[in-house]
XYZ file of C-alpha atoms in Angstrom:
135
model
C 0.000 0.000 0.000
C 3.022 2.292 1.002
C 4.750 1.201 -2.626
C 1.705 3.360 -4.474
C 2.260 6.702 -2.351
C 6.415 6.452 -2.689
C 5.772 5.686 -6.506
C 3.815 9.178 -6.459
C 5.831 11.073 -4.377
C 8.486 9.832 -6.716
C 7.385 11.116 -9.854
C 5.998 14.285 -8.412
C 9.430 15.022 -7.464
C 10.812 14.303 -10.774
C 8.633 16.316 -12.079
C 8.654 19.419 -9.700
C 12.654 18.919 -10.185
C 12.760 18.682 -14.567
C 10.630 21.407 -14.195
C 13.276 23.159 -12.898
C 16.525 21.671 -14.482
C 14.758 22.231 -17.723
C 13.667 26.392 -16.811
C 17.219 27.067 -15.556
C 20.181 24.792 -16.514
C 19.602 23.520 -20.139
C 20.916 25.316 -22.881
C 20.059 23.264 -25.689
C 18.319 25.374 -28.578
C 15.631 22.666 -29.355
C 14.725 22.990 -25.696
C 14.406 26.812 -24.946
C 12.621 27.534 -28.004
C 9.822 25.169 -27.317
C 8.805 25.785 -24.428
C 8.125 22.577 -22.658
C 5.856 21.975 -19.910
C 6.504 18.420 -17.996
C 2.315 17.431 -17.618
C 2.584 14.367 -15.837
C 5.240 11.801 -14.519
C 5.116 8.185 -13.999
C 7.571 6.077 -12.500
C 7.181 1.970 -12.791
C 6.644 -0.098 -9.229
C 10.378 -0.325 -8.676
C 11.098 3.150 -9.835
C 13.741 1.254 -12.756
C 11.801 3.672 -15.626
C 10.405 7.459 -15.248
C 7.467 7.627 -18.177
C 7.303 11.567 -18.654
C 4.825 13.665 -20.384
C 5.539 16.611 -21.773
C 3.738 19.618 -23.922
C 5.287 22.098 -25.788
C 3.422 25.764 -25.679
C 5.137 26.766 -29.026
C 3.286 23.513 -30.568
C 0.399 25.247 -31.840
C 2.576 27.548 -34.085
C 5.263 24.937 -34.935
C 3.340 21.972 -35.042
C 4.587 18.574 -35.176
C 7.835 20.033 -36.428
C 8.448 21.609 -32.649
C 6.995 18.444 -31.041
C 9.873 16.687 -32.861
C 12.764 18.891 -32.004
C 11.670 19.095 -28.475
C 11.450 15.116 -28.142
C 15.329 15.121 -29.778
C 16.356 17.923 -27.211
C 14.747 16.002 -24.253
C 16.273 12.437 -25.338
C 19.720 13.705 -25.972
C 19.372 15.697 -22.870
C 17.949 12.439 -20.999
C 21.329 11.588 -19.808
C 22.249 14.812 -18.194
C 18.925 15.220 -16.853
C 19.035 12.038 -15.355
C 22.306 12.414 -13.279
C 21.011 15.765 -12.088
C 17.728 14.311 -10.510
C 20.015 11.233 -8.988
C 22.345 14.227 -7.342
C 19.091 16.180 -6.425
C 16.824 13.365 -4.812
C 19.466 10.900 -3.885
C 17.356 7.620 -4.622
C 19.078 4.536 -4.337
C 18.976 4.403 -8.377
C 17.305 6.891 -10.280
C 15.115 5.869 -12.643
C 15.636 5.925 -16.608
C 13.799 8.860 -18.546
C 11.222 8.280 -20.976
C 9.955 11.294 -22.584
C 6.402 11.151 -24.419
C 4.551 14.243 -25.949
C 1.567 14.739 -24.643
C -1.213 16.271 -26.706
C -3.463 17.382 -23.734
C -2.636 20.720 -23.123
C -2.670 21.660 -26.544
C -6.143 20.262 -27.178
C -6.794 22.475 -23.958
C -5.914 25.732 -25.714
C -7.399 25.080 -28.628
C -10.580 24.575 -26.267
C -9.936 27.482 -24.631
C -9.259 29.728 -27.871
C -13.054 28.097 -29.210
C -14.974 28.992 -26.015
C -12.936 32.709 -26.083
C -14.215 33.148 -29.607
C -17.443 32.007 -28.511
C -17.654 34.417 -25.561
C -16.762 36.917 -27.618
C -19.598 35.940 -29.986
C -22.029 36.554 -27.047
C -20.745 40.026 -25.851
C -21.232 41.708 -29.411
C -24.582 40.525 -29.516
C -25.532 41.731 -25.874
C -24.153 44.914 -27.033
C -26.214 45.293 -30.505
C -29.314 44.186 -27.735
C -28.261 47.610 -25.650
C -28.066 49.525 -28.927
C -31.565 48.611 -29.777
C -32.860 49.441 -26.015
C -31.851 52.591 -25.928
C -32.792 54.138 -29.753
C-alpha cells in the first residue's frame, strides 16, 4: 500500500525537479525555443523507468515540427537530466527517462481559444441588444 504513495511522491518530485533543471540549466536550442511543460510523470513499481509527459506551448505555431525537435532535445538531454535528478533526490537508483509528448494541453488551448471566440460571440450581440434598447 506504502509502494503506491512512494511511486507518487516519486514522480511528483521528478517532475517538480525537470521542471526546474529544464527552466534554468539547459541550454540546448531545441529545448528553450519550445517551451516545454513536464504534464505528468510516472515512475514503474520499482522506480527502474520514469514515463514523462511533456507539452510544448510553441506547438500550436510549430506543429509537429516543434513536437519533434523538443522530443530530440529532451532524449539527448535524458542523460544529463538524469544524473542531475540522482544528485538532487538521492534515490538509491534513479530511474531511466522516458519522454512522451503529450497532446493534452494543446487540445486544452485550442478549447480554450473556441470557447474565447465564442464568448466573444455573445458580448457583441448583448451589445447590438443595448443599442436597440436605448434608440
Amino acid at each position: 500500500m506504502g509502494n503506491k504513495r512512494y511511486q507518487r511522491r516519486v514522480s511528483d518530485l521528478i517532475r517538480t525537479h525537470l521542471t526546474d533543471l529544464l527552466e534554468r540549466k539547459v541550454n540546448d536550442p531545441r529545448l528553450e525555443s519550445a517551451g516545454i511543460t513536464i504534464t505528468d510523470v510516472t515512475v514503474t513499481p520499482d522506480a527502474i523507468r520514469a514515463d514523462v509527459y511533456f507539452s510544448t506551448f510553441g506547438s500550436v505555431l510549430g506543429g509537429a515540427e516543434a513536437q519533434a525537435e523538443a522530443q530530440a532535445g529532451l532524449e539527448s538531454a535524458a542523460g544529463w537530466l538524469r544524473r542531475e535528478l540522482g544528485r538532487r533526490l538521492r534515490l538509491r537508483n534513479t530511474p531511466e527517462l522516458v519522454f512522451h509528448y503529450d497532446p493534452s494541453l494543446e487540445r486544452g488551448e485550442h478549447i480554450a481559444s473556441i470557447l474565447d471566440e465564442l464568448r466573444l460571440g455573445d458580448d457583441e450581440e448583448r451589445e447590438e441588444d443595448h443599442d436597440t434598447e436605448a434608440g
